[in-house]
């Protein structure tokens, strides 16, 4: 069981902060994402505290959870944003993030997106190839601007995580090879509409061992020194995100302090402004997906299924990455059963838990799928004609609707006969 200050039982009832999840289920319907504001704020402060001895700037990676109210919560704390597309840039700006605190990234930016970010006045654009640098140069020239760029380096470090979320390995599509850097710097000298402001990396996600960051940072620092000797005064070193969270109490995440202990001294010595881009770390455990048990059934081999009203369209992580999510009864019964918790989508991979010991809840009762703050709502889809759920943010004893449930009309609104 994943018990926290933010989602905890009071007697038999599971609460988010001081609000009963059962009440939220009745008031707003299910499926429903419920986010604890205090959890978001505390995670940000924990991250900042861990790295407080190091001058740095934290940019929340919006792709983990782009709900406007979530972005705004971080922006109000002084946090910046890392965005990956024109759409995410639009969301960050709409949420009230100032452009000088936004980093524009992404492995395949279109010229319109580059123009949009330059016109918005973002802090920097991260470039991932020579062709992209030439494109940014061209667009900046057309707009009569000098584009601040950072180079995303592929440090060729294979971090141990799920293969679909490792990104700093030469087999992967991300970044510029370290060996290519001298040629890129030489080229930059010939592109007057670009100003090199940073070097950047992002080695993957949900990385438990700080040594992968150390190995990659050693490489990044060597390239920083090389750039200096080639006459480039680089202002920022961006270490990326990927810091881990606990999904399964049996596999607790390495505390953020262990990462800070290793990284802060190395980076402090370099005398450069450091940027971090945590996504998952800030949001994963701040939300649950509330879902109602529609039917219980047992098959001829005695296997028990709980069919619920949420599915892979609201949380695709188990299907996509074989991820573990705790599933908890909103009203505890005491006795348990071993069951599969499955959704209504026409796919065998549509499950939240398999052969899991859970409370023997009745049909019509609620379950909370835990740790649904990161890569859940943002990956939701209309597959099977599903309507995207409503989202609620809790603050103490108050619950606020921050995203309405989609309607049938919205499902077809862009279609023409
Ligand atoms: C996805 C991503 C992040 C955030 O990763 P988390 O694992 O959620 O912390 C940060 N930077 C870049 C460039 C990313 O693509």
PDB file of C-alpha atoms in Angstrom, residues 141-280:
ATOM      1  CA  UNK A 141      17.146  35.226 -39.820  1.00  0.00           C
ATOM      2  CA  UNK A 142      13.678  35.594 -41.370  1.00  0.00           C
ATOM      3  CA  UNK A 143      12.389  37.052 -38.101  1.00  0.00           C
ATOM      4  CA  UNK A 144      15.430  39.301 -37.665  1.00  0.00           C
ATOM      5  CA  UNK A 145      16.294  37.626 -34.380  1.00  0.00           C
ATOM      6  CA  UNK A 146      19.288  35.992 -32.742  1.00  0.00           C
ATOM      7  CA  UNK A 147      18.158  32.621 -31.424  1.00  0.00           C
ATOM      8  CA  UNK A 148      19.508  31.476 -28.047  1.00  0.00           C
ATOM      9  CA  UNK A 149      20.326  27.780 -28.507  1.00  0.00           C
ATOM     10  CA  UNK A 150      21.526  24.927 -26.349  1.00  0.00           C
ATOM     11  CA  UNK A 151      22.957  21.739 -27.783  1.00  0.00           C
ATOM     12  CA  UNK A 152      21.464  18.500 -26.581  1.00  0.00           C
ATOM     13  CA  UNK A 153      24.354  16.079 -26.250  1.00  0.00           C
ATOM     14  CA  UNK A 154      23.900  12.329 -26.398  1.00  0.00           C
ATOM     15  CA  UNK A 155      26.412  11.277 -23.707  1.00  0.00           C
ATOM     16  CA  UNK A 156      26.187   7.608 -24.707  1.00  0.00           C
ATOM     17  CA  UNK A 157      25.314   6.427 -21.215  1.00  0.00           C
ATOM     18  CA  UNK A 158      22.891   3.522 -21.085  1.00  0.00           C
ATOM     19  CA  UNK A 159      20.906   4.085 -17.924  1.00  0.00           C
ATOM     20  CA  UNK A 160      19.236   1.034 -16.483  1.00  0.00           C
ATOM     21  CA  UNK A 161      15.509   1.593 -16.777  1.00  0.00           C
ATOM     22  CA  UNK A 162      12.750   0.370 -19.056  1.00  0.00           C
ATOM     23  CA  UNK A 163      14.167   0.255 -22.633  1.00  0.00           C
ATOM     24  CA  UNK A 164      11.363   2.543 -23.864  1.00  0.00           C
ATOM     25  CA  UNK A 165      12.446   5.329 -21.492  1.00  0.00           C
ATOM     26  CA  UNK A 166      16.218   5.321 -21.907  1.00  0.00           C
ATOM     27  CA  UNK A 167      17.309   8.255 -24.069  1.00  0.00           C
ATOM     28  CA  UNK A 168      21.043   8.870 -23.568  1.00  0.00           C
ATOM     29  CA  UNK A 169      22.356   5.909 -25.509  1.00  0.00           C
ATOM     30  CA  UNK A 170      23.917   5.974 -29.013  1.00  0.00           C
ATOM     31  CA  UNK A 171      21.237   3.559 -30.222  1.00  0.00           C
ATOM     32  CA  UNK A 172      18.561   6.183 -29.497  1.00  0.00           C
ATOM     33  CA  UNK A 173      17.406   9.066 -31.678  1.00  0.00           C
ATOM     34  CA  UNK A 174      18.073  11.825 -29.140  1.00  0.00           C
ATOM     35  CA  UNK A 175      20.800  14.480 -29.200  1.00  0.00           C
ATOM     36  CA  UNK A 176      24.088  15.230 -30.922  1.00  0.00           C
ATOM     37  CA  UNK A 177      26.949  12.711 -30.549  1.00  0.00           C
ATOM     38  CA  UNK A 178      29.699  13.914 -28.221  1.00  0.00           C
ATOM     39  CA  UNK A 179      32.253  13.189 -30.974  1.00  0.00           C
ATOM     40  CA  UNK A 180      30.354  15.513 -33.303  1.00  0.00           C
ATOM     41  CA  UNK A 181      30.584  18.528 -30.993  1.00  0.00           C
ATOM     42  CA  UNK A 182      33.786  20.121 -32.388  1.00  0.00           C
ATOM     43  CA  UNK A 183      32.292  20.110 -35.907  1.00  0.00           C
ATOM     44  CA  UNK A 184      29.030  21.576 -34.556  1.00  0.00           C
ATOM     45  CA  UNK A 185      30.895  24.343 -32.726  1.00  0.00           C
ATOM     46  CA  UNK A 186      32.845  25.180 -35.859  1.00  0.00           C
ATOM     47  CA  UNK A 187      29.569  25.426 -37.762  1.00  0.00           C
ATOM     48  CA  UNK A 188      28.019  27.614 -35.045  1.00  0.00           C
ATOM     49  CA  UNK A 189      30.833  30.107 -35.621  1.00  0.00           C
ATOM     50  CA  UNK A 190      29.417  30.535 -39.143  1.00  0.00           C
ATOM     51  CA  UNK A 191      25.768  30.984 -38.140  1.00  0.00           C
ATOM     52  CA  UNK A 192      25.409  34.598 -36.928  1.00  0.00           C
ATOM     53  CA  UNK A 193      21.722  34.305 -36.036  1.00  0.00           C
ATOM     54  CA  UNK A 194      22.472  31.708 -33.366  1.00  0.00           C
ATOM     55  CA  UNK A 195      23.935  32.337 -29.933  1.00  0.00           C
ATOM     56  CA  UNK A 196      25.145  29.263 -28.027  1.00  0.00           C
ATOM     57  CA  UNK A 197      23.962  29.560 -24.416  1.00  0.00           C
ATOM     58  CA  UNK A 198      23.945  26.012 -23.114  1.00  0.00           C
ATOM     59  CA  UNK A 199      24.800  22.344 -23.261  1.00  0.00           C
ATOM     60  CA  UNK A 200      22.111  19.885 -22.338  1.00  0.00           C
ATOM     61  CA  UNK A 201      21.459  16.200 -21.722  1.00  0.00           C
ATOM     62  CA  UNK A 202      18.583  13.989 -20.633  1.00  0.00           C
ATOM     63  CA  UNK A 203      19.560  10.364 -20.142  1.00  0.00           C
ATOM     64  CA  UNK A 204      16.165   8.778 -19.553  1.00  0.00           C
ATOM     65  CA  UNK A 205      13.412   8.448 -17.012  1.00  0.00           C
ATOM     66  CA  UNK A 206      12.877   6.686 -13.673  1.00  0.00           C
ATOM     67  CA  UNK A 207      16.652   6.225 -13.191  1.00  0.00           C
ATOM     68  CA  UNK A 208      17.434   4.763  -9.760  1.00  0.00           C
ATOM     69  CA  UNK A 209      21.262   4.846  -9.781  1.00  0.00           C
ATOM     70  CA  UNK A 210      22.950   8.284  -9.403  1.00  0.00           C
ATOM     71  CA  UNK A 211      26.112   6.889 -11.037  1.00  0.00           C
ATOM     72  CA  UNK A 212      24.514   7.183 -14.492  1.00  0.00           C
ATOM     73  CA  UNK A 213      24.094  10.908 -13.919  1.00  0.00           C
ATOM     74  CA  UNK A 214      27.667  11.160 -12.656  1.00  0.00           C
ATOM     75  CA  UNK A 215      29.047   9.407 -15.768  1.00  0.00           C
ATOM     76  CA  UNK A 216      27.014  11.604 -18.106  1.00  0.00           C
ATOM     77  CA  UNK A 217      27.839  14.800 -16.189  1.00  0.00           C
ATOM     78  CA  UNK A 218      31.588  14.021 -16.389  1.00  0.00           C
ATOM     79  CA  UNK A 219      31.177  13.918 -20.170  1.00  0.00           C
ATOM     80  CA  UNK A 220      29.072  17.065 -20.288  1.00  0.00           C
ATOM     81  CA  UNK A 221      31.661  18.940 -18.191  1.00  0.00           C
ATOM     82  CA  UNK A 222      34.468  17.822 -20.526  1.00  0.00           C
ATOM     83  CA  UNK A 223      32.469  19.164 -23.486  1.00  0.00           C
ATOM     84  CA  UNK A 224      31.799  22.385 -21.569  1.00  0.00           C
ATOM     85  CA  UNK A 225      35.574  22.835 -21.156  1.00  0.00           C
ATOM     86  CA  UNK A 226      36.177  21.996 -24.806  1.00  0.00           C
ATOM     87  CA  UNK A 227      33.621  24.644 -25.816  1.00  0.00           C
ATOM     88  CA  UNK A 228      35.387  27.190 -23.617  1.00  0.00           C
ATOM     89  CA  UNK A 229      38.751  26.501 -25.269  1.00  0.00           C
ATOM     90  CA  UNK A 230      37.035  26.974 -28.645  1.00  0.00           C
ATOM     91  CA  UNK A 231      35.922  30.428 -27.519  1.00  0.00           C
ATOM     92  CA  UNK A 232      32.279  29.768 -26.533  1.00  0.00           C
ATOM     93  CA  UNK A 233      31.173  31.316 -23.247  1.00  0.00           C
ATOM     94  CA  UNK A 234      28.433  28.909 -22.224  1.00  0.00           C
ATOM     95  CA  UNK A 235      26.077  30.097 -19.515  1.00  0.00           C
ATOM     96  CA  UNK A 236      23.953  27.012 -18.770  1.00  0.00           C
ATOM     97  CA  UNK A 237      24.507  23.306 -18.209  1.00  0.00           C
ATOM     98  CA  UNK A 238      21.229  21.408 -18.338  1.00  0.00           C
ATOM     99  CA  UNK A 239      21.259  18.022 -16.601  1.00  0.00           C
ATOM    100  CA  UNK A 240      17.730  17.067 -17.740  1.00  0.00           C
ATOM    101  CA  UNK A 241      15.176  15.098 -15.731  1.00  0.00           C
ATOM    102  CA  UNK A 242      14.592  11.423 -15.055  1.00  0.00           C
ATOM    103  CA  UNK A 243      14.710  11.429 -11.240  1.00  0.00           C
ATOM    104  CA  UNK A 244      12.841   8.456  -9.842  1.00  0.00           C
ATOM    105  CA  UNK A 245       9.660   7.998  -7.812  1.00  0.00           C
ATOM    106  CA  UNK A 246       8.186   5.063  -5.902  1.00  0.00           C
ATOM    107  CA  UNK A 247       5.363   3.263  -7.676  1.00  0.00           C
ATOM    108  CA  UNK A 248       5.744  -0.021  -5.832  1.00  0.00           C
ATOM    109  CA  UNK A 249       6.443   0.137  -2.087  1.00  0.00           C
ATOM    110  CA  UNK A 250       8.587  -3.009  -2.561  1.00  0.00           C
ATOM    111  CA  UNK A 251      10.864  -0.995  -4.887  1.00  0.00           C
ATOM    112  CA  UNK A 252      11.382   2.372  -3.197  1.00  0.00           C
ATOM    113  CA  UNK A 253      13.009   5.102  -5.299  1.00  0.00           C
ATOM    114  CA  UNK A 254      16.471   6.402  -4.434  1.00  0.00           C
ATOM    115  CA  UNK A 255      15.933   9.633  -2.449  1.00  0.00           C
ATOM    116  CA  UNK A 256      16.651  12.825  -4.379  1.00  0.00           C
ATOM    117  CA  UNK A 257      19.337  13.753  -1.812  1.00  0.00           C
ATOM    118  CA  UNK A 258      21.515  10.850  -3.072  1.00  0.00           C
ATOM    119  CA  UNK A 259      21.519  12.472  -6.534  1.00  0.00           C
ATOM    120  CA  UNK A 260      22.239  15.923  -5.123  1.00  0.00           C
ATOM    121  CA  UNK A 261      25.154  14.664  -2.979  1.00  0.00           C
ATOM    122  CA  UNK A 262      26.923  13.343  -6.071  1.00  0.00           C
ATOM    123  CA  UNK A 263      26.015  16.004  -8.608  1.00  0.00           C
ATOM    124  CA  UNK A 264      26.129  19.264  -6.672  1.00  0.00           C
ATOM    125  CA  UNK A 265      29.883  19.203  -5.847  1.00  0.00           C
ATOM    126  CA  UNK A 266      30.851  18.370  -9.463  1.00  0.00           C
ATOM    127  CA  UNK A 267      28.673  21.110 -10.897  1.00  0.00           C
ATOM    128  CA  UNK A 268      29.517  23.693  -8.255  1.00  0.00           C
ATOM    129  CA  UNK A 269      33.190  23.410  -9.206  1.00  0.00           C
ATOM    130  CA  UNK A 270      32.351  24.210 -12.851  1.00  0.00           C
ATOM    131  CA  UNK A 271      30.978  27.643 -11.938  1.00  0.00           C
ATOM    132  CA  UNK A 272      28.096  27.504 -14.394  1.00  0.00           C
ATOM    133  CA  UNK A 273      24.323  27.962 -14.056  1.00  0.00           C
ATOM    134  CA  UNK A 274      22.713  24.556 -13.778  1.00  0.00           C
ATOM    135  CA  UNK A 275      19.261  23.656 -15.070  1.00  0.00           C
ATOM    136  CA  UNK A 276      17.219  20.628 -13.989  1.00  0.00           C
ATOM    137  CA  UNK A 277      14.123  19.375 -15.785  1.00  0.00           C
ATOM    138  CA  UNK A 278      12.235  17.071 -13.420  1.00  0.00           C
ATOM    139  CA  UNK A 279       8.862  15.870 -14.655  1.00  0.00           C
ATOM    140  CA  UNK A 280       7.778  12.631 -13.039  1.00  0.00           C
TER     141      UNK A 280
END
